[in-house]
Short mmCIF file of C-alpha atoms in Angstrom, two decimals:
data_model
loop_
_atom_site.label_atom_id
_atom_site.label_comp_id
_atom_site.label_asym_id
_atom_site.label_seq_id
_atom_site.Cartn_x
_atom_site.Cartn_y
_atom_site.Cartn_z
CA MET A 11 -30.18 -40.95 94.10
CA ALA A 12 -27.85 -42.66 90.59
CA GLY A 13 -25.52 -44.77 91.42
CA ARG A 14 -21.32 -43.90 90.61
CA PRO A 15 -20.12 -45.22 87.66
CA ARG A 16 -18.86 -48.20 87.02
CA LEU A 17 -14.99 -47.71 85.68
CA ASP A 18 -15.30 -49.90 82.23
CA LEU A 19 -11.96 -49.40 79.87
CA ASP A 20 -13.23 -51.76 77.63
CA ALA A 21 -15.86 -48.78 77.10
CA VAL A 22 -13.87 -45.34 76.93
CA VAL A 23 -11.42 -47.64 74.79
CA ARG A 24 -14.45 -48.07 72.43
CA LEU A 25 -15.89 -44.92 72.58
CA GLY A 26 -12.53 -43.14 71.66
CA GLU A 27 -13.19 -45.72 68.18
CA LEU A 28 -16.17 -44.99 67.19
CA GLY A 29 -15.32 -41.28 68.07
CA ASP A 30 -12.32 -40.58 65.82
CA GLN A 31 -12.88 -38.12 63.27
CA ILE A 32 -8.78 -39.20 62.21
CA THR A 33 -9.13 -41.96 60.70
CA PRO A 34 -12.29 -41.61 58.08
CA PHE A 35 -11.21 -38.06 56.85
CA ALA A 36 -7.46 -40.03 56.46
CA LEU A 37 -8.73 -42.68 54.83
CA ARG A 38 -10.52 -40.53 52.22
CA ALA A 39 -7.65 -38.42 51.46
CA ALA A 40 -5.68 -41.24 51.10
CA CYS A 41 -8.22 -43.25 48.63
CA ASP A 42 -7.99 -38.82 46.56
CA LEU A 43 -4.23 -39.60 46.84
CA ARG A 44 -5.02 -42.92 44.66
CA VAL A 45 -2.33 -44.47 47.15
CA ALA A 46 -3.45 -47.59 47.18
CA ASP A 47 -3.39 -47.37 43.24
CA LEU A 48 -0.12 -46.81 44.00
CA LEU A 49 1.26 -49.80 45.67
CA ALA A 50 -0.65 -52.24 43.14
CA ASP A 51 2.20 -53.31 42.05
CA GLY A 52 4.90 -53.07 45.46
CA PRO A 53 5.74 -51.61 48.67
CA ARG A 54 7.39 -47.73 47.64
CA THR A 55 8.63 -45.59 49.98
CA VAL A 56 7.23 -42.32 50.50
CA THR A 57 9.43 -40.41 49.19
CA ASP A 58 8.80 -42.60 45.27
CA LEU A 59 4.79 -42.24 46.44
CA ALA A 60 4.20 -38.38 47.41
CA GLU A 61 6.40 -37.53 43.89
CA ALA A 62 3.55 -39.39 42.35
CA ALA A 63 0.56 -37.80 43.93
CA GLY A 64 1.99 -34.70 44.07
CA ALA A 65 1.93 -34.67 47.92
CA ASP A 66 4.48 -33.52 50.82
CA ARG A 67 6.51 -36.45 51.48
CA GLY A 68 5.88 -35.37 55.56
CA ALA A 69 2.58 -34.73 55.53
CA LEU A 70 1.77 -38.07 53.70
CA LEU A 71 4.24 -40.21 55.26
CA ARG A 72 2.54 -38.80 58.98
CA LEU A 73 -1.08 -40.07 57.55
CA LEU A 74 0.82 -43.31 56.55
CA ARG A 75 1.86 -44.07 59.33
CA ALA A 76 -1.67 -43.31 60.77
CA LEU A 77 -4.22 -45.72 58.90
CA ALA A 78 -1.14 -48.57 58.73
CA ALA A 79 -2.36 -48.56 63.53
CA ARG A 80 -5.12 -49.48 61.76
CA GLY A 81 -4.13 -51.85 59.10
CA VAL A 82 -5.44 -49.79 56.00
CA PHE A 83 -1.72 -50.17 54.32
CA ALA A 84 2.10 -51.73 56.65
CA GLU A 85 4.82 -50.60 57.12
CA VAL A 86 7.00 -52.59 55.23
CA GLY A 87 10.49 -50.66 55.93
CA GLU A 88 11.69 -47.17 57.39
CA ALA A 89 8.84 -44.52 55.43
CA GLU A 90 8.65 -47.52 53.15
CA PHE A 91 4.29 -48.61 52.87
CA ALA A 92 2.76 -51.86 51.03
CA LEU A 93 -0.80 -52.91 50.69
CA THR A 94 -2.68 -54.63 52.83
CA PRO A 95 -5.60 -57.47 52.59
CA LEU A 96 -7.26 -54.19 54.12
CA ALA A 97 -5.90 -52.30 51.37
CA GLU A 98 -7.29 -53.86 48.19
CA PRO A 99 -10.84 -53.05 47.79
CA LEU A 100 -8.81 -49.95 47.71
CA ARG A 101 -7.37 -50.10 44.45
CA GLY A 102 -8.95 -48.72 41.23
CA ASP A 103 -8.72 -51.84 39.09
CA HIS A 104 -10.36 -54.39 42.00
CA PRO A 105 -13.36 -56.22 40.92
CA MET A 106 -15.02 -55.24 44.26
CA SER A 107 -13.12 -51.70 44.33
CA LEU A 108 -14.33 -48.63 47.29
CA ARG A 109 -12.28 -46.11 46.34
CA ASP A 110 -14.93 -44.16 45.11
CA SER A 111 -17.32 -44.51 48.31
CA PHE A 112 -14.94 -42.65 50.26
CA THR A 113 -14.92 -39.69 49.77
CA VAL A 114 -14.25 -35.47 50.87
CA LEU A 115 -16.73 -32.98 50.67
CA ASP A 116 -15.87 -30.08 51.20
CA SER A 117 -19.88 -28.95 50.72
CA ASP A 118 -20.70 -31.88 52.53
CA VAL A 119 -17.72 -31.82 55.60
CA ARG A 120 -18.98 -27.91 56.63
CA SER A 121 -22.99 -29.18 56.88
CA TRP A 122 -22.08 -32.24 59.23
CA ALA A 123 -20.06 -29.40 61.86
CA GLN A 124 -24.03 -27.49 61.56
CA ILE A 125 -25.64 -31.25 62.77
CA GLY A 126 -26.30 -28.54 65.89
CA HIS A 127 -28.80 -27.21 63.74
CA THR A 128 -31.13 -30.56 62.47
CA LEU A 129 -30.69 -31.21 65.84
CA ARG A 130 -32.65 -28.79 67.32
CA THR A 131 -34.83 -28.10 64.56
CA GLY A 132 -34.92 -31.36 62.99
CA ARG A 133 -34.00 -28.98 59.25
CA PRO A 134 -30.92 -30.48 57.11
CA ALA A 135 -27.35 -28.56 57.88
CA PHE A 136 -26.84 -28.60 54.05
CA ASP A 137 -29.88 -26.02 53.50
CA ARG A 138 -28.57 -23.64 56.18
CA VAL A 139 -24.87 -23.99 55.42
CA HIS A 140 -25.37 -23.20 51.26
CA GLY A 141 -28.56 -21.95 50.85
CA ARG A 142 -30.00 -24.04 48.74
CA SER A 143 -30.75 -27.39 48.64
CA TYR A 144 -28.66 -30.60 48.22
CA TRP A 145 -30.25 -31.51 45.11
CA ASP A 146 -29.55 -27.72 43.54
CA HIS A 147 -26.22 -27.06 44.75
CA LEU A 148 -25.55 -30.92 43.02
CA ALA A 149 -27.08 -29.05 40.02
CA ALA A 150 -25.05 -25.79 40.49
CA ASN A 151 -21.76 -27.67 40.91
CA PRO A 152 -20.41 -29.61 38.48
CA ALA A 153 -17.53 -31.51 39.41
CA GLU A 154 -19.30 -32.17 42.67
CA SER A 155 -22.41 -34.14 41.32
CA ALA A 156 -19.40 -36.06 38.92
CA ARG A 157 -17.98 -37.12 42.51
CA VAL A 158 -21.38 -38.23 43.80
CA ASP A 159 -22.03 -40.04 40.44
CA ASP A 160 -18.74 -41.57 41.13
CA TRP A 161 -19.57 -42.77 44.36
CA MET A 162 -22.65 -44.68 42.70
CA ARG A 163 -20.33 -46.02 40.15
CA SER A 164 -18.72 -47.35 43.04
CA ILE A 165 -21.27 -48.69 45.30
CA ASN A 166 -23.26 -50.43 42.22
CA ARG A 167 -20.38 -52.33 42.12
CA LEU A 168 -21.74 -54.32 45.02
CA HIS A 169 -25.37 -53.93 44.49
CA LEU A 170 -25.07 -55.78 41.41
CA ARG A 171 -23.64 -58.59 43.44
CA THR A 172 -26.45 -59.04 45.89
CA LEU A 173 -29.55 -57.51 44.04
CA LEU A 174 -29.43 -59.06 40.53
CA GLY A 175 -30.13 -62.63 41.58
CA ALA A 176 -33.04 -61.64 44.54
CA TYR A 177 -35.65 -60.71 42.33
CA PRO A 178 -36.89 -61.68 38.32
CA TRP A 179 -36.44 -58.83 36.48
CA ARG A 180 -36.14 -60.87 33.44
CA ARG A 181 -40.16 -59.89 33.57
CA PHE A 182 -39.56 -57.06 32.55
CA GLY A 183 -40.18 -55.44 28.65
CA THR A 184 -39.23 -52.78 29.34
CA LEU A 185 -37.40 -51.40 33.02
CA VAL A 186 -37.69 -47.16 33.93
CA ASP A 187 -34.75 -47.00 36.56
CA VAL A 188 -36.59 -43.76 38.12
CA GLY A 189 -33.68 -40.95 39.40
CA GLY A 190 -31.02 -44.11 38.19
CA GLY A 191 -28.01 -41.55 37.81
CA THR A 192 -26.17 -42.09 34.89
CA GLY A 193 -26.93 -45.68 34.07
CA GLY A 194 -24.41 -47.47 36.65
CA PHE A 195 -26.83 -50.21 38.08
CA LEU A 196 -29.52 -50.45 34.78
CA ALA A 197 -26.42 -51.13 32.27
CA GLY A 198 -25.70 -54.22 34.51
CA LEU A 199 -28.87 -54.97 35.04
CA LEU A 200 -29.78 -54.56 30.89
CA ALA A 201 -26.40 -56.22 30.41
CA ARG A 202 -26.81 -59.17 32.60
CA PHE A 203 -30.75 -60.09 31.52
CA PRO A 204 -30.66 -59.15 27.58
CA ALA A 205 -34.06 -59.74 26.27
CA VAL A 206 -34.54 -57.24 29.58
CA ARG A 207 -35.18 -53.37 28.11
CA GLY A 208 -33.95 -50.19 29.68
CA VAL A 209 -35.57 -46.56 29.99
CA LEU A 210 -32.76 -44.25 31.69
CA PHE A 211 -34.51 -41.95 33.75
CA ASP A 212 -33.01 -38.13 35.97
CA LEU A 213 -32.51 -35.03 35.09
CA PRO A 214 -30.31 -33.10 31.93
CA HIS A 215 -27.30 -32.53 34.24
CA VAL A 216 -27.19 -36.80 35.20
CA VAL A 217 -27.94 -37.81 33.02
CA ALA A 218 -25.72 -36.27 30.51
CA GLY A 219 -23.01 -38.76 31.34
CA ALA A 220 -24.87 -42.11 30.94
CA PRO A 221 -24.33 -41.76 27.42
CA ALA A 222 -21.04 -43.46 28.12
CA VAL A 223 -21.44 -45.59 30.59
CA LEU A 224 -24.33 -47.49 28.50
CA THR A 225 -21.82 -47.56 25.40
CA GLY A 226 -19.09 -49.44 27.86
CA ALA A 227 -21.43 -51.83 29.30
CA GLY A 228 -22.63 -52.88 25.61
CA VAL A 229 -25.89 -51.96 26.25
CA ALA A 230 -26.76 -48.54 24.50
CA ASP A 231 -29.08 -49.72 21.97
CA ARG A 232 -31.52 -51.39 24.75
CA CYS A 233 -31.67 -48.05 26.47
CA ASP A 234 -32.98 -44.78 25.73
CA VAL A 235 -31.78 -42.07 28.20
CA VAL A 236 -34.78 -39.85 28.55
CA SER A 237 -34.03 -36.16 31.01
CA GLY A 238 -37.08 -34.76 33.15
CA SER A 239 -37.98 -34.44 36.63
CA ALA A 240 -39.92 -36.98 38.23
CA PHE A 241 -41.69 -34.77 40.33
CA ASP A 242 -42.97 -33.96 36.64
CA ALA A 243 -44.24 -36.65 34.67
CA VAL A 244 -41.87 -39.65 34.38
CA PRO A 245 -42.34 -42.36 30.66
CA ALA A 246 -45.79 -44.19 30.61
CA GLY A 247 -47.26 -47.17 30.11
CA ARG A 248 -43.61 -49.51 30.62
CA ASP A 249 -43.98 -53.06 32.59
CA GLY A 250 -41.95 -51.62 34.75
CA TYR A 251 -40.48 -48.56 37.08
CA LEU A 252 -37.29 -48.88 39.56
CA LEU A 253 -36.09 -46.40 42.24
CA LYS A 254 -33.12 -47.55 44.00
CA THR A 255 -31.84 -45.49 46.71
CA VAL A 256 -34.36 -42.39 45.87
CA LEU A 257 -36.57 -42.96 47.96
CA PRO A 258 -34.65 -41.73 51.11
CA GLY A 259 -33.31 -39.06 49.28
CA PHE A 260 -36.85 -36.92 50.38
CA ASP A 261 -39.01 -36.54 53.07
CA ASP A 262 -42.35 -37.92 53.45
CA ASP A 263 -44.31 -35.42 51.51
CA ASP A 264 -41.45 -35.37 48.58
CA ALA A 265 -41.29 -38.82 48.06
CA VAL A 266 -45.20 -39.27 47.76
CA ARG A 267 -44.76 -36.88 44.61
CA ILE A 268 -42.84 -38.85 43.88
CA LEU A 269 -44.32 -41.81 44.44
CA GLY A 270 -48.21 -40.05 43.10
CA VAL A 271 -46.07 -39.26 39.36
CA ILE A 272 -44.98 -43.48 38.92
CA ARG A 273 -48.09 -44.55 39.85
CA ALA A 274 -50.00 -42.42 37.24
CA ALA A 275 -47.61 -43.55 34.85
CA MET A 276 -48.13 -46.78 35.50
CA ARG A 277 -50.06 -49.75 33.49
CA PRO A 278 -52.68 -51.35 35.54
CA ASP A 279 -50.16 -54.33 35.31
CA SER A 280 -47.26 -53.07 35.71
CA ARG A 281 -44.86 -53.12 39.06
CA LEU A 282 -42.57 -50.68 41.40
CA VAL A 283 -39.81 -52.23 42.40
CA LEU A 284 -37.90 -50.55 45.13
CA LEU A 285 -34.10 -51.18 46.62
CA GLU A 286 -33.81 -49.64 49.43
CA ALA A 287 -31.35 -49.33 53.13
CA VAL A 288 -34.60 -50.65 55.05
CA LEU A 289 -34.63 -49.79 59.17
CA PRO A 290 -34.68 -52.89 61.65
CA PRO A 291 -36.80 -53.05 64.66
CA GLY A 292 -35.14 -52.24 67.85
CA ASN A 293 -31.23 -52.19 68.29
CA THR A 294 -30.15 -54.62 65.19
CA PHE A 295 -27.56 -52.65 63.56
CA ASP A 296 -27.87 -52.02 60.09
CA VAL A 297 -26.20 -49.34 57.95
CA ALA A 298 -29.85 -48.08 56.73
CA LYS A 299 -29.79 -46.52 60.56
CA LEU A 300 -26.58 -44.44 60.11
CA PHE A 301 -28.04 -43.59 56.50
CA ASP A 302 -30.71 -42.15 58.38
CA VAL A 303 -28.83 -39.83 59.95
CA HIS A 304 -26.66 -38.36 56.34
CA ALA A 305 -30.30 -37.90 54.88
CA MET A 306 -30.93 -36.03 57.98
CA VAL A 307 -27.86 -33.34 58.08
CA LEU A 308 -28.19 -33.69 54.52
CA THR A 309 -31.01 -33.28 52.71
CA GLY A 310 -33.73 -33.57 54.89
CA GLY A 311 -35.34 -37.11 53.97
CA ALA A 312 -35.34 -40.40 55.55
CA HIS A 313 -34.68 -43.90 56.07
CA ARG A 314 -38.09 -45.54 56.32
CA SER A 315 -39.39 -48.83 57.91
CA SER A 316 -40.32 -51.76 55.64
CA ALA A 317 -44.36 -50.75 57.12
CA GLN A 318 -43.36 -47.15 56.74
CA THR A 319 -42.54 -47.94 53.28
CA GLY A 320 -45.96 -49.14 52.64
CA ALA A 321 -48.15 -46.73 54.45
CA LEU A 322 -46.26 -43.48 51.79
CA LEU A 323 -47.28 -46.06 48.93
CA GLU A 324 -51.06 -47.31 50.08
CA ARG A 325 -50.71 -43.19 49.97
CA VAL A 326 -51.03 -42.98 45.90
CA GLY A 327 -52.48 -46.47 45.26
CA LEU A 328 -50.15 -49.74 45.30
CA ARG A 329 -49.62 -51.53 47.63
CA LEU A 330 -46.92 -53.61 49.23
CA GLY A 331 -46.36 -56.28 47.65
CA GLN A 332 -42.92 -59.30 48.87
CA VAL A 333 -40.18 -58.33 50.43
CA ILE A 334 -36.72 -59.30 50.20
CA ALA A 335 -33.92 -58.80 52.16
CA THR A 336 -29.90 -59.33 51.00
CA PRO A 337 -26.73 -58.52 52.32
CA THR A 338 -27.66 -54.67 51.31
CA LEU A 339 -30.49 -53.99 50.33
CA THR A 340 -33.40 -54.63 50.18
CA VAL A 341 -36.11 -55.00 47.44
CA LEU A 342 -39.74 -53.45 47.43
CA GLU A 343 -42.65 -54.48 45.15
CA ALA A 344 -45.34 -52.88 44.52
CA LEU A 345 -48.54 -52.92 42.74
CA PRO A 346 -51.77 -50.99 41.90
CA ALA A 347 -54.07 -51.77 44.85
CA THR A 348 -56.83 -52.69 42.49
CA GLU A 349 -54.49 -55.78 41.03
#
C-alpha cells in the first residue's frame, strides 16, 4: 500500500507557477498592444497607455498589475507603469527584441484546447480543429502567415548571434536555404560572410515577403529567391544546403521525403547543414522538449535526438558528420554517404 503523500508546500507553489495559464496570455496580449514600446521614453499612466494602445483603461490596468507582480513592468505610482529589465526585450527596437515571438493566434489556442485529442490518437489537434494541416492553414491565411514570419524574424536575431560563429559558413560558394521563410536568417548570414551567395527557397506565398528583407539587409544582389515545394525539387548542384528548424515540423516519413529531395540535388561534395533544437537524454531540460510537444499538437512533427536525425539521414544516403552544440540550436552537418 502506498504511503501517505508528504505535504510539500514548495511543490504546491511550484506546480501553481508551472500550471499558470494567465501570465503567458497576459504577456502576449501586452506585446500585441506594444506596451513596452509605449514605455520606451519613461513611465506613463495607464490612462495614457490605454489611449495610445486603443485599449480599455480598466482592463489594461488589471493586466499590467498582474504582469508587474511577475516583474514584467513595474507600477511606480498609482496606475503609472514603467519598464523593468525583464520588459526591455519586449521593445521592438531592442537589439534582441522578443516582442514578435510572443503572439496570440486564435488558431493555435483553439488547437491547444484539444491537446487531449493528440494524446489519445497521436494525431495533431490542429487538423481536427481546423479541418486541414497547419501548413495549409497558413497558406490560406496571409495575416496569420505574416505573424509567423514576424515570430521567426524575432527568433532569428538570437540565432544569428549564436550560430554564425559556430560553423565555417564561408566554405560555401552558394548556400541554398530550404524552407528559409522570408530570408531573415540567410540575410544575416550573407551580411556576415560577403563571399557567400545565397538561394532562398520556400513556398510562393512565403517568399513573397523576401525581397524587402534581403534589400533591407543589403544582400539582395547576392541572393536568388526561388519558390517551390521541398517535397518536389530544390535548386540542384550547389555547394551547401541549409535546413533551419524545418524537419521538426514534419513526421519521420515526410522528413525523409524532404531529405531525399535535397540529397538528389546535392553534388558528391555538397554538404547539408541542419540547425535544430536537439533532444537531450534523461531529465535534462532543453527547450527542444517543449517544442516537441508544440510540434506534436500543431503539425504532427517531432524534435529528435542527434541519433534519430542520423537515422533519417541514412535512409536517403546521407551520413551525419560533426555535431556542434550552441546556446540555442545544434548544428548537424550531413554529407553524402559515399564521401
